[in-house]
Short mmCIF file of C-alpha atoms in Angstrom, two decimals:
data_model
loop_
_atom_site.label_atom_id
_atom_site.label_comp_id
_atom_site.label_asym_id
_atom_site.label_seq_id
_atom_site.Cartn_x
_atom_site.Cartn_y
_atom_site.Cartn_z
CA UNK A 1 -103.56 104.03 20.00
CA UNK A 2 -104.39 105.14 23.18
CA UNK A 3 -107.16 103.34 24.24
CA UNK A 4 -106.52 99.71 25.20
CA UNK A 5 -108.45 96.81 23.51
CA UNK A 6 -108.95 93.37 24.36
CA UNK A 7 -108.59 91.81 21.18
CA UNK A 8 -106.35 93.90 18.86
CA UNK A 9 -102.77 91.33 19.12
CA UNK A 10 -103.02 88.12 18.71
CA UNK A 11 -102.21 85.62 22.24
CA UNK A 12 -98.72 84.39 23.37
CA UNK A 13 -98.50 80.58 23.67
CA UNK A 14 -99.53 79.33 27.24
CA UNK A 15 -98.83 82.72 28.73
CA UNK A 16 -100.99 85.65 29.88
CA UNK A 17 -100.57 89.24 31.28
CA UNK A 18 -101.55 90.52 33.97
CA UNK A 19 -102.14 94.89 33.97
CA UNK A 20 -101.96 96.54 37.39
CA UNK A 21 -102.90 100.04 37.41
CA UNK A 22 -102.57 102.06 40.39
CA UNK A 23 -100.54 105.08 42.06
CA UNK A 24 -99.01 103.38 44.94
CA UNK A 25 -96.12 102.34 43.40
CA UNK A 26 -95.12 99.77 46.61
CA UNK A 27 -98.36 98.16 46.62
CA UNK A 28 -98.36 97.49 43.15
CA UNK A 29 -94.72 96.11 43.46
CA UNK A 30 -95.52 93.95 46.32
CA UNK A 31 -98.95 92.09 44.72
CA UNK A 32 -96.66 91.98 41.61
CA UNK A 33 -93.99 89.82 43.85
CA UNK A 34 -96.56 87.78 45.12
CA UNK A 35 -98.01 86.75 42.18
CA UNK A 36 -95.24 85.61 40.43
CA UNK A 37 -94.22 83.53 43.82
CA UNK A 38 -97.43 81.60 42.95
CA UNK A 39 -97.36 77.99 41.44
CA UNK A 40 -98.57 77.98 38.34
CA UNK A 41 -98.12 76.02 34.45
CA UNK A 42 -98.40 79.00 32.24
CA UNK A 43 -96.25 81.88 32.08
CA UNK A 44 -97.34 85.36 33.72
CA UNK A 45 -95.86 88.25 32.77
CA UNK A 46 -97.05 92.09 34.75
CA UNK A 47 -97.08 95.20 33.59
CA UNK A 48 -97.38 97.92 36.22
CA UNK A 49 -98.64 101.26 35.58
CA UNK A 50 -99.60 104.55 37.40
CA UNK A 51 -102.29 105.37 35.04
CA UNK A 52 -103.79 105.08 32.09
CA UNK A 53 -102.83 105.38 28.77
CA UNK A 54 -99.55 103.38 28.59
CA UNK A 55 -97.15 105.15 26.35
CA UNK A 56 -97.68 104.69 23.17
CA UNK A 57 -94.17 104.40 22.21
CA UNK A 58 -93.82 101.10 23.35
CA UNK A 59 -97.59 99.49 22.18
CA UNK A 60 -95.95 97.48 19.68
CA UNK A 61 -93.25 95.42 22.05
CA UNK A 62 -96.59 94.72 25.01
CA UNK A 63 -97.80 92.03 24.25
CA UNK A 64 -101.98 91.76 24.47
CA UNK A 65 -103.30 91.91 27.90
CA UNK A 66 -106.11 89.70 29.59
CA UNK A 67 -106.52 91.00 32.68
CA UNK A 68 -106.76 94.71 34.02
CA UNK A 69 -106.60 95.13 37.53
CA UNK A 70 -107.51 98.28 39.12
CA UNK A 71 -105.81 99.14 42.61
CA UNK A 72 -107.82 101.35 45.23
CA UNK A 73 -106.34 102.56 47.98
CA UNK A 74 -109.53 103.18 50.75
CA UNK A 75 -107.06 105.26 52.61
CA UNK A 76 -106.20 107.56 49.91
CA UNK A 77 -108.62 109.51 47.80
CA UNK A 78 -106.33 110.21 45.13
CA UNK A 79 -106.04 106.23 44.30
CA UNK A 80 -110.01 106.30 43.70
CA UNK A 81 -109.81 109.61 41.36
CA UNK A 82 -106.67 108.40 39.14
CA UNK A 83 -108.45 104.95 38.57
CA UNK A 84 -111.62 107.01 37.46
CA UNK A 85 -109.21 108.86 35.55
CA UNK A 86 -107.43 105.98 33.88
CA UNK A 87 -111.05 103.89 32.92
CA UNK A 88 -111.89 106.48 30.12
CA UNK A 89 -108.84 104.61 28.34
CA UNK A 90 -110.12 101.23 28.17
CA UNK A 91 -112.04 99.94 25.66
CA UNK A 92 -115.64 98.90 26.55
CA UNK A 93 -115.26 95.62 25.19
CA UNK A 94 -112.70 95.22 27.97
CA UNK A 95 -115.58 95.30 30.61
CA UNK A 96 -116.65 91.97 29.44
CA UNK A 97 -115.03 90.20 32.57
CA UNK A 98 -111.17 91.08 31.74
CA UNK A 99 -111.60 93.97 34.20
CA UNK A 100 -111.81 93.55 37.96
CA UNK A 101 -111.15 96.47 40.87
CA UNK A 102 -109.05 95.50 44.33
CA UNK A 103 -109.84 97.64 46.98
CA UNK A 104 -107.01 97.16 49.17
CA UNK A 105 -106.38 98.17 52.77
CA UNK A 106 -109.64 97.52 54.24
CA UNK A 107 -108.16 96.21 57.14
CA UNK A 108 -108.14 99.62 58.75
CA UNK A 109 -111.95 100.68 58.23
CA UNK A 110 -111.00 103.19 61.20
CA UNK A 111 -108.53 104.86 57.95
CA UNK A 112 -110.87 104.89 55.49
CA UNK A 113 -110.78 107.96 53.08
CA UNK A 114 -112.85 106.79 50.32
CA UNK A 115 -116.94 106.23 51.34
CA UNK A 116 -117.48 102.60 50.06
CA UNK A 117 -120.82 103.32 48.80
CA UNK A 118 -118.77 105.24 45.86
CA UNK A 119 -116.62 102.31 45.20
CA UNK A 120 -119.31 99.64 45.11
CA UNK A 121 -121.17 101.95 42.47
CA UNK A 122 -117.92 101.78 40.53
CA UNK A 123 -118.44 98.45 40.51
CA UNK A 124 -121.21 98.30 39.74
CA UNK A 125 -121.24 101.05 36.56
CA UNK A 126 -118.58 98.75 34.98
CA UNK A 127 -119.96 95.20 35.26
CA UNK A 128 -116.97 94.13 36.90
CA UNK A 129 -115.59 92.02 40.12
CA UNK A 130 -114.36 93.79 43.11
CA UNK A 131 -111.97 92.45 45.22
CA UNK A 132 -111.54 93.68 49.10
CA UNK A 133 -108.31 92.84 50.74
CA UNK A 134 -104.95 93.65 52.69
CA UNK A 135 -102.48 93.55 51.26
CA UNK A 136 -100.22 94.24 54.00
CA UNK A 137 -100.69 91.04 55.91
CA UNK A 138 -99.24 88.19 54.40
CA UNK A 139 -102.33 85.38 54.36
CA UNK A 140 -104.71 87.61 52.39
CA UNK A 141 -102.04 88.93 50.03
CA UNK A 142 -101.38 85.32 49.18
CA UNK A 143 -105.40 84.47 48.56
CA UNK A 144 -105.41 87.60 46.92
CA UNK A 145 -102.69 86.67 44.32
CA UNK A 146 -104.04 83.10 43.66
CA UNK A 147 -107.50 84.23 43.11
CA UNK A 148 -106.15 86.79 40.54
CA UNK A 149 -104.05 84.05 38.73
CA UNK A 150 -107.03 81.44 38.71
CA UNK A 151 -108.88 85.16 36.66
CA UNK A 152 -105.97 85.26 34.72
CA UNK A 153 -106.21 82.16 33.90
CA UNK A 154 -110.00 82.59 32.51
CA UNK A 155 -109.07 85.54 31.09
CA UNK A 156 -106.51 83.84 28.89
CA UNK A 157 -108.52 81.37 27.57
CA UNK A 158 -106.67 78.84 29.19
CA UNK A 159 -109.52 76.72 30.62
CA UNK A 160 -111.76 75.05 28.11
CA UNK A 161 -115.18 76.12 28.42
CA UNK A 162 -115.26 79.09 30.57
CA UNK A 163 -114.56 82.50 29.50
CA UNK A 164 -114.54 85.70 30.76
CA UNK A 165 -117.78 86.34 30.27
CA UNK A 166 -118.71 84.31 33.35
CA UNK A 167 -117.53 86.93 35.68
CA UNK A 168 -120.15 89.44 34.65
CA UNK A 169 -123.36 86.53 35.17
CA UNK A 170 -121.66 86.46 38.64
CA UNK A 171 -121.99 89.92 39.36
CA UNK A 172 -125.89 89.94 38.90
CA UNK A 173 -127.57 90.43 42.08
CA UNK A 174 -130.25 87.57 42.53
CA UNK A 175 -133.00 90.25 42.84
CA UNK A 176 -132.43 91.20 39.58
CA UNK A 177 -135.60 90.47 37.24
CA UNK B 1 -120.20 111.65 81.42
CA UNK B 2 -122.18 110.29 79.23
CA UNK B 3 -125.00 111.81 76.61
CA UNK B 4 -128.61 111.41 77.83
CA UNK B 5 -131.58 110.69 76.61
CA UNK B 6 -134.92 111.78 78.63
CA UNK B 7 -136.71 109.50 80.84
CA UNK B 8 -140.48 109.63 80.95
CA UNK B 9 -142.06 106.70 81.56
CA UNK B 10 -141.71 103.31 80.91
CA UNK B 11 -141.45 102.32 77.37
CA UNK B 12 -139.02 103.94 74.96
CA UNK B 13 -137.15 102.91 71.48
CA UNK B 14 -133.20 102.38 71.39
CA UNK B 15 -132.17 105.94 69.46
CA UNK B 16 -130.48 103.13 66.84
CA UNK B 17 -133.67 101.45 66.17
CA UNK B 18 -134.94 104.86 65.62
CA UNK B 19 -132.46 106.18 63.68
CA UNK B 20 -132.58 103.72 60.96
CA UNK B 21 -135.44 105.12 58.98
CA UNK B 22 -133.03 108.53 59.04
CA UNK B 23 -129.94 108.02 56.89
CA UNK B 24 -127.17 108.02 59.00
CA UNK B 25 -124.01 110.05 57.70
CA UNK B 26 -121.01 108.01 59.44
CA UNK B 27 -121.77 104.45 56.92
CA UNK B 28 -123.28 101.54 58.98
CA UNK B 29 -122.03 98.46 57.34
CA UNK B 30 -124.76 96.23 55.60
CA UNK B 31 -123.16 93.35 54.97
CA UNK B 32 -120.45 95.17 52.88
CA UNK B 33 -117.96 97.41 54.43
CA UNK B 34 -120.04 100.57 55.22
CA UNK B 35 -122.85 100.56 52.66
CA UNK B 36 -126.01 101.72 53.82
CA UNK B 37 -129.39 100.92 52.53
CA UNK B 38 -130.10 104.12 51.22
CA UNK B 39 -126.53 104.88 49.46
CA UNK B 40 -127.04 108.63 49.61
CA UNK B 41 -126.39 110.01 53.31
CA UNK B 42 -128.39 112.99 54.27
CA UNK B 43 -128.32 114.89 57.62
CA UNK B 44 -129.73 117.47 59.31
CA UNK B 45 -127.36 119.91 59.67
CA UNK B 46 -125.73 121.16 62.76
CA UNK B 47 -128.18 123.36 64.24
CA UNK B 48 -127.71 125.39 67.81
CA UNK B 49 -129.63 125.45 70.51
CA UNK B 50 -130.17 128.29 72.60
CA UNK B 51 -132.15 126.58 75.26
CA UNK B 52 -128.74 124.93 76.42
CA UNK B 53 -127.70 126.91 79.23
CA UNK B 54 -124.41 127.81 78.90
CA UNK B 55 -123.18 128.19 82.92
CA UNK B 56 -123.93 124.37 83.45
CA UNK B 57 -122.34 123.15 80.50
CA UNK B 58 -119.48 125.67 80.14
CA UNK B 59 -117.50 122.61 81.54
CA UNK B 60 -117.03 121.07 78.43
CA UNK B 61 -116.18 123.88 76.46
CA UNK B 62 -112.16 124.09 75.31
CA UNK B 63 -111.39 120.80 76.99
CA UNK B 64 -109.59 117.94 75.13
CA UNK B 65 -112.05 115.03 75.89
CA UNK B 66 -111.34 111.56 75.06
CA UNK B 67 -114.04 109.09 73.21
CA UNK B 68 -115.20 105.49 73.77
CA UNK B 69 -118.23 104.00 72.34
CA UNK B 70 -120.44 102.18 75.12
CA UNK B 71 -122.87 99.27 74.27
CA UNK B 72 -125.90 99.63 76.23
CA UNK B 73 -126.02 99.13 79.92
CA UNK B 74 -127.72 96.52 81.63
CA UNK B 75 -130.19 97.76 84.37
CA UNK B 76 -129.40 101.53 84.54
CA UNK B 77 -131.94 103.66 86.87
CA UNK B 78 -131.35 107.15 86.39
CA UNK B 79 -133.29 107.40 89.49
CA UNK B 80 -130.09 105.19 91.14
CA UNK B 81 -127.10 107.97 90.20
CA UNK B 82 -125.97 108.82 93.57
CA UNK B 83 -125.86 104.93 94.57
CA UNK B 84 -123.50 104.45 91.53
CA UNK B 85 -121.46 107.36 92.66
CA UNK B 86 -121.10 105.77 95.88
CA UNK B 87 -120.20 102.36 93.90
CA UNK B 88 -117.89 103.86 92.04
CA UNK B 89 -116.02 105.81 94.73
CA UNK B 90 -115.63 102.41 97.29
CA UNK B 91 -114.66 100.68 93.74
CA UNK B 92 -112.01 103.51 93.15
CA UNK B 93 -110.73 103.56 96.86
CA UNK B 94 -110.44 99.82 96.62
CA UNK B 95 -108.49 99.35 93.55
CA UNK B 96 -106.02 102.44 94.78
CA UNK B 97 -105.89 100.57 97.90
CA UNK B 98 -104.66 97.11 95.82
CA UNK B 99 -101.83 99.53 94.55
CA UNK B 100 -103.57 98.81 90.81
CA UNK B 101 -103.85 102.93 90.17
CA UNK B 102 -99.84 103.92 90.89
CA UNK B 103 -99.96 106.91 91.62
CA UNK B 104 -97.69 108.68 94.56
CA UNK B 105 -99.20 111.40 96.96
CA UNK B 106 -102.75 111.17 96.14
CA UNK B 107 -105.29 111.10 98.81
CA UNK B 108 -107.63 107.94 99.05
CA UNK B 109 -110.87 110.06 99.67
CA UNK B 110 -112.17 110.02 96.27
CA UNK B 111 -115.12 112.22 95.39
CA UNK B 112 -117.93 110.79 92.48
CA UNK B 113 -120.32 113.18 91.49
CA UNK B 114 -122.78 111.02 89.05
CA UNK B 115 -125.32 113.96 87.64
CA UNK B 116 -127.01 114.26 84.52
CA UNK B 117 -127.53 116.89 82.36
CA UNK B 118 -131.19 117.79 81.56
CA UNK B 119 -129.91 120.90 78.74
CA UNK B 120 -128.07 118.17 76.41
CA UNK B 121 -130.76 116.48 75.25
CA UNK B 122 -131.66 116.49 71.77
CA UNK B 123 -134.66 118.01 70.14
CA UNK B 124 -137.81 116.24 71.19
CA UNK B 125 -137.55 114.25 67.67
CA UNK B 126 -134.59 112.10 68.46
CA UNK B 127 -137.29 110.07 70.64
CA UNK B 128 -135.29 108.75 73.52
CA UNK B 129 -134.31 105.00 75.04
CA UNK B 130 -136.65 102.08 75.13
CA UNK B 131 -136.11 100.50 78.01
CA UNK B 132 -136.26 97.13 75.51
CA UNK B 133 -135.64 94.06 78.33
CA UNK B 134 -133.89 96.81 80.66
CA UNK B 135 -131.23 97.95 78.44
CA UNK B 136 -130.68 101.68 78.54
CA UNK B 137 -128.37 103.21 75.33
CA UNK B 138 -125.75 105.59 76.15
CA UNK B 139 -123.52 105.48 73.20
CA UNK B 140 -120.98 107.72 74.13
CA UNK B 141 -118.37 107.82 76.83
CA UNK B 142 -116.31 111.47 76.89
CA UNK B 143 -113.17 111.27 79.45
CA UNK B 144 -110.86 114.07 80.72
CA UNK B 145 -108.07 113.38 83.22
CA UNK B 146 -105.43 110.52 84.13
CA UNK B 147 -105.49 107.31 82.02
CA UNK B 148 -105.40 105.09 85.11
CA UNK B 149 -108.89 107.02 86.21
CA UNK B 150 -110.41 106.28 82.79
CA UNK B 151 -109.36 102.70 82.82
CA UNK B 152 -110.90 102.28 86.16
CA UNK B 153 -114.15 103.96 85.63
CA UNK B 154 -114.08 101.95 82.30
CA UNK B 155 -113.55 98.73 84.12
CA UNK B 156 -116.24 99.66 86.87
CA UNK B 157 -119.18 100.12 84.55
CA UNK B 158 -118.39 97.42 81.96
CA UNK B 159 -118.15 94.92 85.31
CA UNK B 160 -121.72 96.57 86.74
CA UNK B 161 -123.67 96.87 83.56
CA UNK B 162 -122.21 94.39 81.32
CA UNK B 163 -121.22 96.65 78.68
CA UNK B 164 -118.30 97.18 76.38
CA UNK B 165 -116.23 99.90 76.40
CA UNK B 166 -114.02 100.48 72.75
CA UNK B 167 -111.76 103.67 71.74
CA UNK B 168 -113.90 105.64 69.09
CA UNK B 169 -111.34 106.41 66.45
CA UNK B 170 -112.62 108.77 64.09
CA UNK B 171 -111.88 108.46 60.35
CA UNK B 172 -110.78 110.64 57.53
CA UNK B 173 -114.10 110.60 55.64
CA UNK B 174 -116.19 111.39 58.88
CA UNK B 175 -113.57 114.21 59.92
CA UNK B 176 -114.16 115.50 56.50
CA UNK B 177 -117.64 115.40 56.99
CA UNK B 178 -117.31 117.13 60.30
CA UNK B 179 -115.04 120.10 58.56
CA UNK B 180 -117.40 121.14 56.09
CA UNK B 181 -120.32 120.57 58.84
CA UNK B 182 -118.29 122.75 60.88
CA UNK B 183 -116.88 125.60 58.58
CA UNK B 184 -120.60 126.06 57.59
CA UNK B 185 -121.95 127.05 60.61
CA UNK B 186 -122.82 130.76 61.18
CA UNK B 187 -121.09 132.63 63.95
CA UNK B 188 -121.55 135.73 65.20
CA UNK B 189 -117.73 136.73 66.41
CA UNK B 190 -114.95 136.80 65.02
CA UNK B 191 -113.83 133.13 64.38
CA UNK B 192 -110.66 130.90 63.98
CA UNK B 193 -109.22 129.76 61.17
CA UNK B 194 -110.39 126.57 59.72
CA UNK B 195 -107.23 123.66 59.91
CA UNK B 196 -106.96 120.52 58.61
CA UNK B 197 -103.51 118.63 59.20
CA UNK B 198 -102.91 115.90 57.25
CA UNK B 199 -99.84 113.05 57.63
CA UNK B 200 -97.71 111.76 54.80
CA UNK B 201 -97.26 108.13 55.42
CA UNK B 202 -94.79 106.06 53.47
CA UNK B 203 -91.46 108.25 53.95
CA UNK B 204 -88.62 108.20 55.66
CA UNK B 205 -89.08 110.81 58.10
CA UNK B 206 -93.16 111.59 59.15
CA UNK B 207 -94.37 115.07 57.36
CA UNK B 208 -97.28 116.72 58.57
CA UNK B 209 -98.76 119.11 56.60
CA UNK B 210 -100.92 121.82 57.72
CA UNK B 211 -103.42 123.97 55.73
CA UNK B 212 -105.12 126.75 57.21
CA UNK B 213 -107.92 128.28 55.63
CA UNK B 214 -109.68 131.86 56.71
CA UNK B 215 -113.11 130.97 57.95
CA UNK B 216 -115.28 133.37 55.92
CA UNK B 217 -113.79 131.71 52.88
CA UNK B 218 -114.52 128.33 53.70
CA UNK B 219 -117.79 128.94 54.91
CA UNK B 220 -118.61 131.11 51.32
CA UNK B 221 -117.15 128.36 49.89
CA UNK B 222 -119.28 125.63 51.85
CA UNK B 223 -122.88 127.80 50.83
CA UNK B 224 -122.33 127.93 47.20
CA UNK B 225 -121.23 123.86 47.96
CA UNK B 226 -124.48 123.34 49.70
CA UNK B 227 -127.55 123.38 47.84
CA UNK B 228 -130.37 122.37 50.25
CA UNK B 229 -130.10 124.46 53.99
CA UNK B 230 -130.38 122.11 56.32
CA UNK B 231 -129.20 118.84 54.79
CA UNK B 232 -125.89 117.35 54.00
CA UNK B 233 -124.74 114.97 51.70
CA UNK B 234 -122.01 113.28 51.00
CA UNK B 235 -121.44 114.49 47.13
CA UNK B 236 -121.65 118.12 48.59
CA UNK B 237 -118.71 116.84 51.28
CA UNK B 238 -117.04 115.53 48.54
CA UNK B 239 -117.19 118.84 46.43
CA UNK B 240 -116.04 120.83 49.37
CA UNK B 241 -113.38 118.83 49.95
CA UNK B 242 -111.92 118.11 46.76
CA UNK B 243 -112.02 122.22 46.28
CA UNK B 244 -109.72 122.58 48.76
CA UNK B 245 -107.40 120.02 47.88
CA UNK B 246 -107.58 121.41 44.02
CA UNK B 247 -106.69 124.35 45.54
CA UNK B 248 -103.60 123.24 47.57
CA UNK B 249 -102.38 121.30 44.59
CA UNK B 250 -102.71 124.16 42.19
CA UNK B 251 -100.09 126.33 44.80
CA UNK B 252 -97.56 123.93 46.40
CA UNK B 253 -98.17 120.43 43.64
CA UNK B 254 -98.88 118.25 46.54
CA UNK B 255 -102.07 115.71 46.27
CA UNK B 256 -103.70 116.21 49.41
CA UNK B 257 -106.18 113.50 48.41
CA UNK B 258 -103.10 111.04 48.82
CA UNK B 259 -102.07 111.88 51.96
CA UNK B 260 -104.21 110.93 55.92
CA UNK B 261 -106.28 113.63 57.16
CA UNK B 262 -105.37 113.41 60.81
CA UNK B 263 -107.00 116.35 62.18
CA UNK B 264 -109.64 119.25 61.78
CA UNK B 265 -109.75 122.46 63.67
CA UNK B 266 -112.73 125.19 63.26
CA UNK B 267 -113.99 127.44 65.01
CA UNK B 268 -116.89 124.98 66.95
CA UNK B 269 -114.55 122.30 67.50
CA UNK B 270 -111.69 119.97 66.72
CA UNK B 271 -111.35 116.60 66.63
CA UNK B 272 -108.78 114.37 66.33
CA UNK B 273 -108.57 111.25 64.32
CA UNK B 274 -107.41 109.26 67.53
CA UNK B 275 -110.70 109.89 68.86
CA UNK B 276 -110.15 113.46 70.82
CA UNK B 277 -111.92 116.18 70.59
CA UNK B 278 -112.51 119.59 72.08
CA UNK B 279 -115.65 121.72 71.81
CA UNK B 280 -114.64 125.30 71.34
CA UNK B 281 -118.67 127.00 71.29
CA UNK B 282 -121.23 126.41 73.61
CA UNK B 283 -123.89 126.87 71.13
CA UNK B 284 -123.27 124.17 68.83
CA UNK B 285 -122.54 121.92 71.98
CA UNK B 286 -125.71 119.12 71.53
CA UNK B 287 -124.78 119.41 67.81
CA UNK B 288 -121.57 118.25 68.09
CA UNK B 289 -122.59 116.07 70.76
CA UNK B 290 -125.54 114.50 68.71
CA UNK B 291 -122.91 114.04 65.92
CA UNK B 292 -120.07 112.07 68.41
CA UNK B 293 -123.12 110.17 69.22
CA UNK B 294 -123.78 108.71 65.73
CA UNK B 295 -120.84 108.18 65.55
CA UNK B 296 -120.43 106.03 68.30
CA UNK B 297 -123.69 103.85 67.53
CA UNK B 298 -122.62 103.53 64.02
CA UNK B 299 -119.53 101.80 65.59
CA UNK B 300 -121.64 99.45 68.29
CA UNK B 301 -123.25 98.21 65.49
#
């Protein structure tokens, strides 16, 4: 199966999985690091991946995944087109808050390659968060991590009472009718 | 030497103020990171201006000139220009004199020439400078010569009109921009090739990769791009650009698109993504100029 889906394995006890998709394989490795340097009572476990689909060979050994995250580059063009790319192989029920974009090196607007109008409309086309940080400095890469465990956490089902579906009422502008 | 804007009695608009109701191309930021209200940037496009005339300005032609955005000056008179010359010569002398400038063998008597130049102005649309509460806007700051005169000057006029001098780095979606603004254009001789050189980053030893294009291609390839003459937007840049990279990748398997654009080279200028650039065609001169000038109040602000 090619396309990924929220729902089709059943959940790991007090674990969840985090997907990071993205071509710059050091970046990836590096939030991946930091994440799992974060305290925490569940168990994460990260799959990295250049694009979208996974291989198929190995669908029945992953377990189910709660989170996608999407990594764009703004310095590199090619980041923005393989994550367009890689979105035609998720299912739409994933867009129900188990989806979220990081924009990463937006430290150096003077490098930008990417026009941020086009990335916000991403966001916006797919209902889901987006996330601006560095991850090259330290401090942000840290926030960055523990926000995206506190989603995982959601994501998983892990806290009573809120699901993922709260992410999307957040992304409503307030002059929405 | 800075751009003008005209000076006709006493009430004008800051060109920013102005300028908002016409889509800028270079992405104020609205709260988020570069987002403007309208989302979909149009421009004019680069249009030349015979009226220039080309013995006064032929200075600035094929000259590597450095940028700095300016925030507007506090109590400028363009009626006062040979005062500040004078200013600015004692100020030089002085700071030579402190030993601050080392430099061996050069003479203390230095010259300033303050003049303006009536042929850059824009078209009699870009309305001009308000003088709002004595503030005059002069966005952009083009040097040539020594670092230590630069600095100086720099110093001098941020001390005298309370102003803010910053490096105007120019990024790789505005350099695109300024490619396929650039390849468009018409020109009558025969022109230079159109370059863009890009930098690899994350390898062990820096690669720069340069791609050189034949001008009449990239312009036939910029009209069929273009659909309305005389505006640009940024889907068209986007088209334009991502047909050359398809291109590249198709022949040598590299993704441009994943590498830094660093520099672009036509025929009407280059520019540099350190914030240098040289203008190559006196024709297109205020064009260019207009453009460096956008860009330099889209980075005030």
């Amino acid at each position: 199966m090619a396309v990924l889906r929220p729902f089709d394995k059943l959940p790991t006890l007090n674990s969840g999985t985090l997907l990071l998709v993205g071509p710059d394989e050091a970046l990836r490795q590096q939030l991946a690091e930091t994440i799992l340097q974060e305290k925490r009572d569940f168990n994460i476990s990260i799959h990295l991946a250049t694009s979208l689909p996974l291989p198929s060979e190995r669908d029945h050994l992953r377990p189910r995944i709660d989170l996608i995250v999407f990594m764009i580059d703004i310095k590199s063009k090619y980041s923005l087109k393989k994550v367009e790319c890689s979105l035609a192989h998720v299912d739409a029920s994933f867009f129900l808050g188990k989806v979220c974009f990081l924009v990463t090196g937006v430290g150096k607007v003077n490098a930008c390659s990417i026009e941020m109008n086009a990335v916000c409309k991403l966001g916006e086309a797919y209902c889901s968060p987006m996330l601006f940080c560095e991850l090259e400095l330290e401090d942000t890469r840290v926030a960055t991590a523990q926000r995206l465990v506190r989603m995982l956490r959601i994501c998983a089902g892990h806290i009573p009472g809120v699901s993922a579906l709260s992410f999307v009422s957040l992304m409503r502008k307030s002059d929405d009718n | 030497m800075a751009e003008e804007a005209p000076e006709d009695g006493a009430v004008r608009t800051l060109p920013s103020l102005r300028r908002l109701s016409r889509a800028l191309p270079f992405g104020r930021s609205h709260g988020r990171l570069g987002v403007s209200s309208s989302g979909r940037h149009i421009v004019p496009a680069l249009c030349s201006q015979e009226k220039a005339d080309p013995q006064k300005t032929a200075f600035l032609l094929r000259k590597a000139w450095t940028l700095y955005s300016v925030t507007p000056l506090y109590r400028f008179r363009r009626c006062r220009l040979r005062d500040y010359a004078r200013l600015l010569g004692a100020f030089i002398a002085a700071e030579k004199q402190k030993g601050l400038a080392v430099e061996v063998g050069v003479e203390l008597d230095i010259k300033v020439a303050l003049s303006s130049l009536a042929d850059l102005r824009g078209s009699e649309l870009d309305q001009d400078a308000l003088l709002v509460q004595h503030f005059t806007c002069l966005p952009l700051f083009l040097t040539h010569g020594p670092e230590s005169y630069t600095s100086l000057v720099g110093s001098w006029f941020q001390k005298t009109f309370d102003c803010c001098f910053r490096r105007l780095a120019i990024s790789p979606l505005n350099l695109s921009w300024m490619v396929a603004m650039w390849a468009g254009c018409k020109l009558d001789r025969a022109a230079s090739a159109v370059e863009l050189i890009f930098s690899v980053p994350c390898l062990a030893q820096p690669l720069d990769i340069s791609y050189a294009i034949h001008p009449e291609d990239a312009k036939a390839l910029w009209d069929t791009v273009q659909k309305t003459p005389g505006e640009i937007t940024q889907e068209e840049v986007d088209v334009f650009m991502d047909c050359l990279y398809a291109h590249f990748h198709r022949h040598f398997k590299i993704h441009l698109s994943a590498a830094k654009l660093v520099k672009v080279s036509t025929a009407i200028a280059s520019a540099h993504c350190d914030g240098i650039v040289k203008i190559l065609h006196s024709q297109y001169l205020p064009g260019v100029l207009m453009l460096l000038t956008e860009l330099a109040i889209s980075q005030i602000q």
